[in-house]
Coordinates of C-alpha atoms and ligand atoms in Angstrom, one line a residue:
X1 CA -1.4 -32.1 15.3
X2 CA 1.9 -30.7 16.2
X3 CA 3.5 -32.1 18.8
X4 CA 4.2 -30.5 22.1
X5 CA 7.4 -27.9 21.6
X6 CA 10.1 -29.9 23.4
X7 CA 12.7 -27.5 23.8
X8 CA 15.6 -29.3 25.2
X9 CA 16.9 -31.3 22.8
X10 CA 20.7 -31.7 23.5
X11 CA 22.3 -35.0 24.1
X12 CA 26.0 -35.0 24.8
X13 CA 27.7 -36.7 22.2
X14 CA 25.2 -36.0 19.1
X15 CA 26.7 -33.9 16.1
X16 CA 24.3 -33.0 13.1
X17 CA 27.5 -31.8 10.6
X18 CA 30.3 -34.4 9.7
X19 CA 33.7 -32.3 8.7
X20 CA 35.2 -33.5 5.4
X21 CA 39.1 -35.3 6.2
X22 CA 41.3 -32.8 6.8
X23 CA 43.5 -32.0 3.5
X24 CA 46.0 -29.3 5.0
X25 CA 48.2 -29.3 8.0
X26 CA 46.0 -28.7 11.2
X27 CA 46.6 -25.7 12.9
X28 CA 46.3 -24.7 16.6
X29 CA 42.9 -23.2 17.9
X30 CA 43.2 -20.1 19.5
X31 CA 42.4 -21.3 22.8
X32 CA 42.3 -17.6 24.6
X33 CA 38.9 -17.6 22.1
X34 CA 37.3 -21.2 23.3
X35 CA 34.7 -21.1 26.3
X36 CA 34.2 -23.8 28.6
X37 CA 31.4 -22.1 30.1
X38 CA 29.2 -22.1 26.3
X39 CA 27.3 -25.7 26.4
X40 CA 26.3 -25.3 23.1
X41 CA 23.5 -27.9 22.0
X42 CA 24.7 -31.6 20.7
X43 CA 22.0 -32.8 18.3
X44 CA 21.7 -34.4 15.2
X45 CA 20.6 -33.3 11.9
X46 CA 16.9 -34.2 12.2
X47 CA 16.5 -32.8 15.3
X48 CA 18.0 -29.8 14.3
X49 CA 15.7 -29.7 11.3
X50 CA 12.4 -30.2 13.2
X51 CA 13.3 -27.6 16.0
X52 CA 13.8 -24.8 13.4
X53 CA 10.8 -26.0 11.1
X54 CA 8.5 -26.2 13.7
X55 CA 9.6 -23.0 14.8
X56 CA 8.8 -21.6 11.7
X57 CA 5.4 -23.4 12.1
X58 CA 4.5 -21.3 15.1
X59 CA 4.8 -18.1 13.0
X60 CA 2.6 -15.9 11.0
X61 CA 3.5 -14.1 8.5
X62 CA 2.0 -12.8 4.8
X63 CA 2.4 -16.9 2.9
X64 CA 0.8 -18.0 5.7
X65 CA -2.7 -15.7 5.6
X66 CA -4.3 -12.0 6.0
X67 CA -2.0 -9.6 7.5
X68 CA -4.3 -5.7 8.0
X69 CA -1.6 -4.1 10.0
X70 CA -2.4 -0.8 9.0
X71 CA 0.4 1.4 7.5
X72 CA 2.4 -1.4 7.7
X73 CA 1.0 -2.3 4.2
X74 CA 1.6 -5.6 4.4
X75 CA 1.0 -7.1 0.9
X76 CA 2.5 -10.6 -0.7
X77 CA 5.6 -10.2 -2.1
X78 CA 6.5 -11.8 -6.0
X79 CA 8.4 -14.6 -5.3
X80 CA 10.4 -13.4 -8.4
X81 CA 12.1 -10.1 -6.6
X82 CA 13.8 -12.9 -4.3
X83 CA 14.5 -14.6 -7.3
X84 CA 16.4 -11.5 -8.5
X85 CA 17.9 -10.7 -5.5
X86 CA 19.8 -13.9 -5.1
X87 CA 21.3 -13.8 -8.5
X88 CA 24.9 -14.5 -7.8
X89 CA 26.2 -11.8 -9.7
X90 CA 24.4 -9.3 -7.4
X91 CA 25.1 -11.1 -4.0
X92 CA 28.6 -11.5 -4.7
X93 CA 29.3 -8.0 -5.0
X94 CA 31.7 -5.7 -2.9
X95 CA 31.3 -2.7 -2.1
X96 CA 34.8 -1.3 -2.5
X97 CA 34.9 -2.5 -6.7
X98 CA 35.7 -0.5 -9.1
X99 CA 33.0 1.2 -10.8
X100 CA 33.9 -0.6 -14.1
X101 CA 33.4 -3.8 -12.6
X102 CA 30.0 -2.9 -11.0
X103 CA 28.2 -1.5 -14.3
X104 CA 25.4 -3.5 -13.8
X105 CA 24.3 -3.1 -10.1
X106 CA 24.8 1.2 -10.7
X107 CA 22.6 0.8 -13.7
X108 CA 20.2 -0.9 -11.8
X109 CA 20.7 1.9 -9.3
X110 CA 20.4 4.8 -11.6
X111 CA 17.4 3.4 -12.7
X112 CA 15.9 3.2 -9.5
X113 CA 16.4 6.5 -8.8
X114 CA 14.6 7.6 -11.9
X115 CA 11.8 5.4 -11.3
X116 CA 11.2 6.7 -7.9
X117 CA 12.0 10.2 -9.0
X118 CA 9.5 10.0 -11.6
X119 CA 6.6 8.0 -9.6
X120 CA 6.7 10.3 -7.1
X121 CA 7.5 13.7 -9.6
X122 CA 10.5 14.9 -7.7
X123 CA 13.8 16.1 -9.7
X124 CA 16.1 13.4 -7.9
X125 CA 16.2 10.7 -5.5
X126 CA 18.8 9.0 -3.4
X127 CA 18.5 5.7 -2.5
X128 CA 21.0 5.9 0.9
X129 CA 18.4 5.9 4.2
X130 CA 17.8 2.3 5.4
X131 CA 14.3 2.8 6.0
X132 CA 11.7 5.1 6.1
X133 CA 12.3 6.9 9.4
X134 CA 15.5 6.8 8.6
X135 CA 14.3 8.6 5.5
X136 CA 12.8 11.4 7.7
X137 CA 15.8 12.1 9.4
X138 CA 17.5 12.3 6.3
X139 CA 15.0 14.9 5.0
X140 CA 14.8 17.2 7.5
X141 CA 18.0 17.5 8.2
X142 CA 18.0 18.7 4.4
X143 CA 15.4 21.0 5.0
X144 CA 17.6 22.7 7.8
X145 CA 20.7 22.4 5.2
X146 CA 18.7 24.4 3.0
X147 CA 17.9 27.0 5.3
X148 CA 21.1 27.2 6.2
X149 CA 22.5 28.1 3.1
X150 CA 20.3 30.7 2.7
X151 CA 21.3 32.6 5.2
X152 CA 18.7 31.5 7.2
X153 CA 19.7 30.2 10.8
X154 CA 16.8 30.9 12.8
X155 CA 14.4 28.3 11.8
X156 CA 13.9 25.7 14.4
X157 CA 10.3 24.5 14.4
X158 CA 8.6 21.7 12.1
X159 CA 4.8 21.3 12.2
X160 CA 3.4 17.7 12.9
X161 CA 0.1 16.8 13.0
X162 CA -1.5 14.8 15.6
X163 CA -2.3 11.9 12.9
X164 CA 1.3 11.6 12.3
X165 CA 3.3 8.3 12.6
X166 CA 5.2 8.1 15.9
X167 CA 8.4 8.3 13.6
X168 CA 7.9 11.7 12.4
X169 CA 8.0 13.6 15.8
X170 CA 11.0 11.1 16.8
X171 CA 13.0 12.1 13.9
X172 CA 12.5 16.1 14.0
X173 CA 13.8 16.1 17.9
X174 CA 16.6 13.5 16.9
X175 CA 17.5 16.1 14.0
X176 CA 17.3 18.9 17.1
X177 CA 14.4 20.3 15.8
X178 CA 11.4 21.6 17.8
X179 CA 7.9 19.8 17.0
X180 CA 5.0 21.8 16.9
X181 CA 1.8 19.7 17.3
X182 CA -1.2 20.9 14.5
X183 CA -4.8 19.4 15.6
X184 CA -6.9 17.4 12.9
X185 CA -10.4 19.1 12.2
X186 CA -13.8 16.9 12.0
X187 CA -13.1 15.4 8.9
X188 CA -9.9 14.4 9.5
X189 CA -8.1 16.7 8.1
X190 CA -5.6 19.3 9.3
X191 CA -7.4 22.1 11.1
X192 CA -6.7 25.1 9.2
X193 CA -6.9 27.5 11.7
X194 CA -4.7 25.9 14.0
X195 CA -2.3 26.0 10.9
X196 CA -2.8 29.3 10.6
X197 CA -2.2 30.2 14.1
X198 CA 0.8 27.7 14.3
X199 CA 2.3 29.4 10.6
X200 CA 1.6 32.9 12.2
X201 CA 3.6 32.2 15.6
X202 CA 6.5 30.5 14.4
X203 CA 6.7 31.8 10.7
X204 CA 10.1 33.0 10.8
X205 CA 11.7 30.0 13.2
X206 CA 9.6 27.7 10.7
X207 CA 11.7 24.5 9.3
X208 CA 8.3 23.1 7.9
X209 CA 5.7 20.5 7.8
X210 CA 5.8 17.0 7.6
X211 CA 2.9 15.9 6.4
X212 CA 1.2 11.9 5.5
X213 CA -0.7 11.8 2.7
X214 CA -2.9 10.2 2.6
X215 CA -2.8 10.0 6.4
X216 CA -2.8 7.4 9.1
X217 CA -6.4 7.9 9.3
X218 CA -6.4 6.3 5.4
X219 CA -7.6 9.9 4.6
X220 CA -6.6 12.0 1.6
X221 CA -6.0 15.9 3.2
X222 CA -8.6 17.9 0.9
X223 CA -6.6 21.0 1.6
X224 CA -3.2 19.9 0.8
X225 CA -2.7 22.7 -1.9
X226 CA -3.4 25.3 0.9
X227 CA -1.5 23.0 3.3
X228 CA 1.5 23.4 1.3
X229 CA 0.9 27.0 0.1
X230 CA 0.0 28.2 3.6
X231 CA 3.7 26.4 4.6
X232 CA 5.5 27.9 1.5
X233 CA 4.4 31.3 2.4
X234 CA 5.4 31.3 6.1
X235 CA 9.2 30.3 4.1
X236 CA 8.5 26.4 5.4
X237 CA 9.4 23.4 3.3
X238 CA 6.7 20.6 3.0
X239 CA 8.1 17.0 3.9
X240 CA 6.1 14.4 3.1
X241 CA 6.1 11.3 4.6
X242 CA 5.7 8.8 1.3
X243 CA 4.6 4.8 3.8
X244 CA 1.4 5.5 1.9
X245 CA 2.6 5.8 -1.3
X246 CA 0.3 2.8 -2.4
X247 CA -2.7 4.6 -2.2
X248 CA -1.1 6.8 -4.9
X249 CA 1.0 4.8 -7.5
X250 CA 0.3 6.4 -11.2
X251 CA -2.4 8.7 -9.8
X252 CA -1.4 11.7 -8.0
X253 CA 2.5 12.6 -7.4
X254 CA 3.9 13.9 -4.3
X255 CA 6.0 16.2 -6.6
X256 CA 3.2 17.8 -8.0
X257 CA 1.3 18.5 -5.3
X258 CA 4.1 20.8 -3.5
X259 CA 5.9 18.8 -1.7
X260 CA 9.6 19.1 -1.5
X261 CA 11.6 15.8 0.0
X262 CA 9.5 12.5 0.8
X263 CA 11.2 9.3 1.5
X264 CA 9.2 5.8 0.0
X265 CA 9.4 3.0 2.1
X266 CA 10.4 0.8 -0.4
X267 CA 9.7 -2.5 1.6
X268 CA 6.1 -1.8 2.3
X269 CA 5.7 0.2 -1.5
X270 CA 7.7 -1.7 -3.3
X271 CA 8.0 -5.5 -3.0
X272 CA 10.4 -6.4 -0.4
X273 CA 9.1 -8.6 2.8
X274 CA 9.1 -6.7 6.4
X275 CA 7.6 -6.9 9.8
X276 CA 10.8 -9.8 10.7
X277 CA 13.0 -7.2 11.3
X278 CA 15.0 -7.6 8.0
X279 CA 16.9 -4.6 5.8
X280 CA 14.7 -2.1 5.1
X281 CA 15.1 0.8 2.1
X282 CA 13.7 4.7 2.7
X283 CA 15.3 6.5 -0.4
X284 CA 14.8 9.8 -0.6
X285 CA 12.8 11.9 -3.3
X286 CA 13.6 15.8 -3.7
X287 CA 12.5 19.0 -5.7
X288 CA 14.4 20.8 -7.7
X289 CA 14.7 23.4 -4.6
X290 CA 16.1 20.4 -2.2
X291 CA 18.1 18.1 -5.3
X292 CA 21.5 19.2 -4.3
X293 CA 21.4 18.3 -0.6
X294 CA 20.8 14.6 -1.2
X295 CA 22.8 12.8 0.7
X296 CA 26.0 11.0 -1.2
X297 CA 26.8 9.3 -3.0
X298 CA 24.4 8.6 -5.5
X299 CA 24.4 7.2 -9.6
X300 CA 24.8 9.8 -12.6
X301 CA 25.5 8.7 -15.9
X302 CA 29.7 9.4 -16.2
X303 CA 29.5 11.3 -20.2
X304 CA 33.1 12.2 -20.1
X305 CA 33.6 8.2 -20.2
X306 CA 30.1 7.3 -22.1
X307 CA 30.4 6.2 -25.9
X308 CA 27.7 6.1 -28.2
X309 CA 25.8 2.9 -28.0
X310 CA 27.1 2.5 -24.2
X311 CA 26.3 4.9 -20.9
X312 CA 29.0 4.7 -18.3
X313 CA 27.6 5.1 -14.4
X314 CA 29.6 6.7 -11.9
X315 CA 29.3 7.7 -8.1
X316 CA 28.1 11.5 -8.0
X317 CA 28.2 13.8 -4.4
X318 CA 25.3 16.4 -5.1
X319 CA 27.1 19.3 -4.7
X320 CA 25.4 20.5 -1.3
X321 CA 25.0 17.1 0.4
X322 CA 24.5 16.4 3.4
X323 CA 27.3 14.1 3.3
X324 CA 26.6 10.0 3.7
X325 CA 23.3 8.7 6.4
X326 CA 24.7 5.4 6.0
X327 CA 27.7 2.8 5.2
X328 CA 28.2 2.6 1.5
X329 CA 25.4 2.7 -0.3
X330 CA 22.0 1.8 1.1
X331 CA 20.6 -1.5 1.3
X332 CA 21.5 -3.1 -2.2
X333 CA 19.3 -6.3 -2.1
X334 CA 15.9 -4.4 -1.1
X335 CA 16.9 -2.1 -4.3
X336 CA 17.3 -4.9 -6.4
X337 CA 13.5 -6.2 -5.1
X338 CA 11.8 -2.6 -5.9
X339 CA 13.5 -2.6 -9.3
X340 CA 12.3 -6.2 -10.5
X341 CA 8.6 -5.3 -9.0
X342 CA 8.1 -1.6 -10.4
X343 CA 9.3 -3.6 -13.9
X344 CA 7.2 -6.9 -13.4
X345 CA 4.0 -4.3 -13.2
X346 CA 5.4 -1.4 -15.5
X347 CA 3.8 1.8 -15.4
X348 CA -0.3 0.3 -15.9
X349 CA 0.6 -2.3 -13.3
X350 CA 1.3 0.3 -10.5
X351 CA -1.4 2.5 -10.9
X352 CA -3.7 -0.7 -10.8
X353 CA -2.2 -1.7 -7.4
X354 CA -3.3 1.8 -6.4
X355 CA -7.0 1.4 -7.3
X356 CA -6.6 -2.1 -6.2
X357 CA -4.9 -1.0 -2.6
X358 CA -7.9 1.8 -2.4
X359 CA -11.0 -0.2 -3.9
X360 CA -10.0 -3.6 -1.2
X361 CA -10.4 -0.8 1.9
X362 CA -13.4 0.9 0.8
X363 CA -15.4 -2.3 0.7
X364 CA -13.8 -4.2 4.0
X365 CA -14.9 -0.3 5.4
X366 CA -18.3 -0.7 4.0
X367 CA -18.9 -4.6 5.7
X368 CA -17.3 -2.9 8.8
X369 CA -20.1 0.2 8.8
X370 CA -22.7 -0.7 11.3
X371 CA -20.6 -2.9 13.2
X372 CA -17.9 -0.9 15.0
X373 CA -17.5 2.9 15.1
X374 CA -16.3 4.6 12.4
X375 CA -15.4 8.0 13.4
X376 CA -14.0 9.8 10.8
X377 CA -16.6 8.2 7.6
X378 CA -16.1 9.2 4.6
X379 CA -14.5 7.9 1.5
X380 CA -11.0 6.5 2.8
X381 CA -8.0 5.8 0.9
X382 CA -5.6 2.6 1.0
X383 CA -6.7 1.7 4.7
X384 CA -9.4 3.0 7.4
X385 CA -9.9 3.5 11.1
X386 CA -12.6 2.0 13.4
X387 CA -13.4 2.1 17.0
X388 CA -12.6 -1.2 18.6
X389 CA -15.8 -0.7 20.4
X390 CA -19.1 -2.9 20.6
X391 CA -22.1 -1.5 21.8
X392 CA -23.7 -3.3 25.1
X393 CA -20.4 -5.2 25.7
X394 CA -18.5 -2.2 27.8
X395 CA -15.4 -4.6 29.2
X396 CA -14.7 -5.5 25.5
X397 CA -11.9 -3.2 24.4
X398 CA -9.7 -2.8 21.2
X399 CA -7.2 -5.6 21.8
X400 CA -9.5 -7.7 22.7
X401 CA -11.4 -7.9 19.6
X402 CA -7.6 -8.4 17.9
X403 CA -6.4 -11.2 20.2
X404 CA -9.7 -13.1 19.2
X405 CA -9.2 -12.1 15.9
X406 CA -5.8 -14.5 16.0
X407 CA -8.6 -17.2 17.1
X408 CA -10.2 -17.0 13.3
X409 CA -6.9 -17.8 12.0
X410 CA -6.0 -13.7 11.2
X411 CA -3.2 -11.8 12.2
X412 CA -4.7 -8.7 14.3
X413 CA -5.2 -5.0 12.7
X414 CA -2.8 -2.0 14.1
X415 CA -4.1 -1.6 17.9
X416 CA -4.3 2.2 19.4
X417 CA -2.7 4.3 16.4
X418 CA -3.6 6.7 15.1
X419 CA -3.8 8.2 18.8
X420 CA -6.5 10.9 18.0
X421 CA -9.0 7.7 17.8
X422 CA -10.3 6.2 20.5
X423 CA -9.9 2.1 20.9
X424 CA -8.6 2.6 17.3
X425 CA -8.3 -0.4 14.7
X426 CA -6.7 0.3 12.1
X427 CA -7.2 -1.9 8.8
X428 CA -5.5 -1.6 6.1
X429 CA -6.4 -5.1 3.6
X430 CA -4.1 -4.1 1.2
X431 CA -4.5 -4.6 -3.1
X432 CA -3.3 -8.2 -3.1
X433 CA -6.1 -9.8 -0.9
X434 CA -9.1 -11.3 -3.1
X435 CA -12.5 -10.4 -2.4
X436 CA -13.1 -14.3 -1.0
X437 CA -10.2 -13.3 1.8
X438 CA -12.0 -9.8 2.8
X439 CA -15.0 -11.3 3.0
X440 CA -14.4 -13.7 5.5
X441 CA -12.3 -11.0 7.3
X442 CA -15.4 -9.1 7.8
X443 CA -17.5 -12.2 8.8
X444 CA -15.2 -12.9 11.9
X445 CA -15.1 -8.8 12.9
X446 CA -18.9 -9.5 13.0
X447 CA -18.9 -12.9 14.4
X448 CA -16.6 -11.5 16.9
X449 CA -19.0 -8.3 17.7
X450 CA -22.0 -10.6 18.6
X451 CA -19.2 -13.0 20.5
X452 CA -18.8 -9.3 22.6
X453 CA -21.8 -8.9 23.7
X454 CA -23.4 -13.0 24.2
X455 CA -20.0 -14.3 25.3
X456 CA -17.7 -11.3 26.5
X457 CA -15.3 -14.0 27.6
X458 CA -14.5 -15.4 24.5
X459 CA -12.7 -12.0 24.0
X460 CA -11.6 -11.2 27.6
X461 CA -9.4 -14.8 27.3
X462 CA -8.5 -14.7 23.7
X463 CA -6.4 -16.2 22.3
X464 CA -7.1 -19.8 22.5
X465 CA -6.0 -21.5 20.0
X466 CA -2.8 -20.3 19.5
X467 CA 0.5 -21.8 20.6
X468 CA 0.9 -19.3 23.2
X469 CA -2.0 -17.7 25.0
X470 CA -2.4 -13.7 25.9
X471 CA 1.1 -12.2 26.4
X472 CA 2.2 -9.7 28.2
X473 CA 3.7 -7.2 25.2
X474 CA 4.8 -4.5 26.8
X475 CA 6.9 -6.6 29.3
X476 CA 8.1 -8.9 26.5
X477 CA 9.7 -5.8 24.6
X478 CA 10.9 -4.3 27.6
X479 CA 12.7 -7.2 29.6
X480 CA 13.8 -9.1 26.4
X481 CA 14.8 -12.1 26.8
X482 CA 15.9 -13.9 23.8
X483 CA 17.8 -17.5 25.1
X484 CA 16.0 -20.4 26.3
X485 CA 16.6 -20.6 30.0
X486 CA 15.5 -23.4 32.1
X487 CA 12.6 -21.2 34.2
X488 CA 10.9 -19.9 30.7
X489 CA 10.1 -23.6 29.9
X490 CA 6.6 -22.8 31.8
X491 CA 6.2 -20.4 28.9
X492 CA 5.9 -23.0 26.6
Ligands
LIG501 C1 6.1 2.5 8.5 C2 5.9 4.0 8.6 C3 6.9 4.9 8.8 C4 8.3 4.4 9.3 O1 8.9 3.5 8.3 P1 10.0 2.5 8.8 O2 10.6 1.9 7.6 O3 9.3 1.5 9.7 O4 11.1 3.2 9.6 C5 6.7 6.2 8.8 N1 5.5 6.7 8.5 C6 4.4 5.9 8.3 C7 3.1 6.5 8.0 C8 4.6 4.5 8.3 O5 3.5 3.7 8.0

């Protein structure tokens, strides 16, 4: 049992940190900078330790159990990339060293790159954007750079289908691009003929397509050759949208199938923890056609001052860049996480965590078959979509089957995306859960469907037994409020 969440814990007079004897002269505080009005909290060290690990105690998170946000892909994380990324002779580095003092974090850089470049069959990569929708931006604004230097300066218009991340559409009009919406077909593809029309219309003001694959649906597009081709034709660019890459590891390359920018995201691909908030990486992956509008800088090996045995990395500006998307150089310590994991599984290892990722959804999607609605059913890739929907239990909506879902100890699946599915659910389990974990997944969604319709209020008041019950969501992110006050203590 924890005990009840005392939150005001200050006693005047109580210090948890004792200050060495001072050993130089004591200098004057700067007393324009002190605030009477800041009553920070007196309390000693054990209090201090309790509050926050308690704290900690109330969240969930990926050590703690199952996490199916969908397109989130939230996986466990080797314990080993923190490992690396704490090395002192990485976290001690500064940005503005000389490059022959930094040989071994460009190395590491350069060798990222080709990694990347080469999982995802692209001519280069640049590991700048800080994460993936940053990534987008980055890439079509590219796009338009390329257009631009041929010549070409009416093209305004990228194509987005309706399955599309909510990022995709944000970052074309941030980039002052026009979206174009393409409907999805019965299968869940994109609808051809609505391409057509859409390539027909706007051909010559056309930017290009951004394009998941596989989608948010958990779908692989069966027509992404014509997709692409259809695009190509109309003088688009393809942009893919790479969050999925799990699905695809060692088995089918962006590259290769005509795409010509795609960011990664490499903290939901590639070993680094997210959903807290914490740095992000959406490095950028371009063909041979797009390669010199990367933005800058990024790693090339320096000949001029290699030697035989020994490379020498420098800082390189592709020659067309788009100039810098961020600060220095991208997000150093999520780099150093995707390097150690793509090496700990080598080139085997990642195509296993693809057959792994897309093998763990088709069997929680074949437990799930039967009891919620599955509207788009056919072979799915790394995650799938259902209808949070029970037959005979009409009050009983999506979010009610994930706040009860918290009751079994699971943290909920993605709630209403993708938006072209009704109620949707959207599960993605991921390829480091073990068969034992989906399994008992699958037993709650069912539990749960027969809770819907014998007991609808087991659902309609969900959660229980959670340290806070149903909250309010929208409100919370909308009137944030982030310090303790006196009123909230009712909260609690
Ligand atoms: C997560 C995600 C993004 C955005 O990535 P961020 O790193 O969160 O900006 C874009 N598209 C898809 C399909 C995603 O799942």
């Amino acid at each position: 049992m924890t005990p009840p969440l005392i939150f005001e814990l200050s006693r005047s007079g109580r210090c948890a940190a004792t200050l060495p004897e001072l050993d130089v002269p004591p200098a004057e505080l700067p007393v324009e900078l002190l605030r009477d009005d800041l009553p920070l909290p007196e309390v000693s060290e054990l209090d201090l330790v309790r509050h926050y690990t308690r704290l900690s105690q109330l969240n969930y998170g990926i050590d703690i159990g199952y996490y199916p946000l969908g397109s989130c892909t939230m996986k466990y994380n080797p314990k080993i990339n923190e490992e690396m990324a704490r090395l002192p002779g990485f976290v001690h580095l500064h940005p503005y060293q000389e490059e022959e003092t930094v040989q071994g974090a460009l190395y590491l850089i350069y060798s990222l790159q080709t990694f990347l470049a080469e999982i995802g069959g692209f001519a280069g990569v640049s590991l700048q954007p800080a994460a993936g929708a940053h990534g987008e931006l980055t890439g079509v604004l590219m796009m338009r750079a390329y257009h631009l230097q041929q010549g070409d300066t009416g093209r305004n218009v990228i194509l987005v289908p309706d399955s599309a991340h909510g990022t995709n559409p944000a970052t074309t009009s941030m980039s002052g691009m026009t979206v174009v919406e393409i409907p999805s077909d019965g299968r869940g593809n994109v609808d051809m003929a609505a391409l057509q029309a859409a390539c027909q219309e706007h051909g010559p003001r056309l930017v290009g397509m951004m394009l998941t694959n596989p989608n948010t649906l958990g779908l692989f597009d069966e027509n992404v050759a014509a997709i692409s081709e259809l695009v190509h034709r109309h003088g688009g660019l393809m942009y893919g949208d790479g969050a999925n890459m799990n699905a695809l590891l060692g088995i089918a390359r962006p590259g290769d199938l005509g795409f010509d920018v795609l960011h990664y995201n490499l903290h939901k691909t590639f070993g680094t923890p997210h959903g807290g908030g914490g740095p992000g990486s959406g490095p950028v992956g371009a063909s041979a056609r797009l390669v010199d509008f990367l933005p800058r800088p990024i790693v090339a090996v320096d000949e001029a001052r290699s030697s035989d045995g020994e490379m020498f990395f420098a800082w390189r500006d592709p020659p067309q860049s788009i100039g810098r998307v961020k600060a220095f150089y991208g997000h150093f310590g999520v780099m150093v996480r995707a390097y150690t994991y793509i090496r700990m599984l080598g080139a085997p290892g990642l195509r296993r965590v693809a057959e792994h990722a897309v093998l763990n959804a088709n069997y929680l999607l074949s437990q799930v078959r039967g009891v919620y609605p599955i509207p788009y059913d056919r072979v799915c890739m790394h995650e799938f979509v259902c209808e949070g929907q029970v037959a005979d239990a009409p009050d009983v909506r999506a979010l009610d089957i994930s706040k009860r879902l918290i009751d079994y100890g699971f943290h909920p699946p993605t709630n209403y995306f993708p938006l072209i599915v009704h109620e949707a659910l959207m599960i993605e389990p991921t390829e480091t859960e073990s068969k034992e974990t989906l399994d008992a997944f699958a037993a709650a969604l069912r539990q749960i469907a027969e809770e819907a319709r014998s007991d609808p209020d087991l659902l309609l008041q969900a959660p229980r037994q959670a340290p806070l019950r149903r909250l309010d969501e929208v409100r919370a992110a909308k009137e944030l409020r982030l310090r303790w006050e006196e009123q909230g203590q009712e909260l609690l």
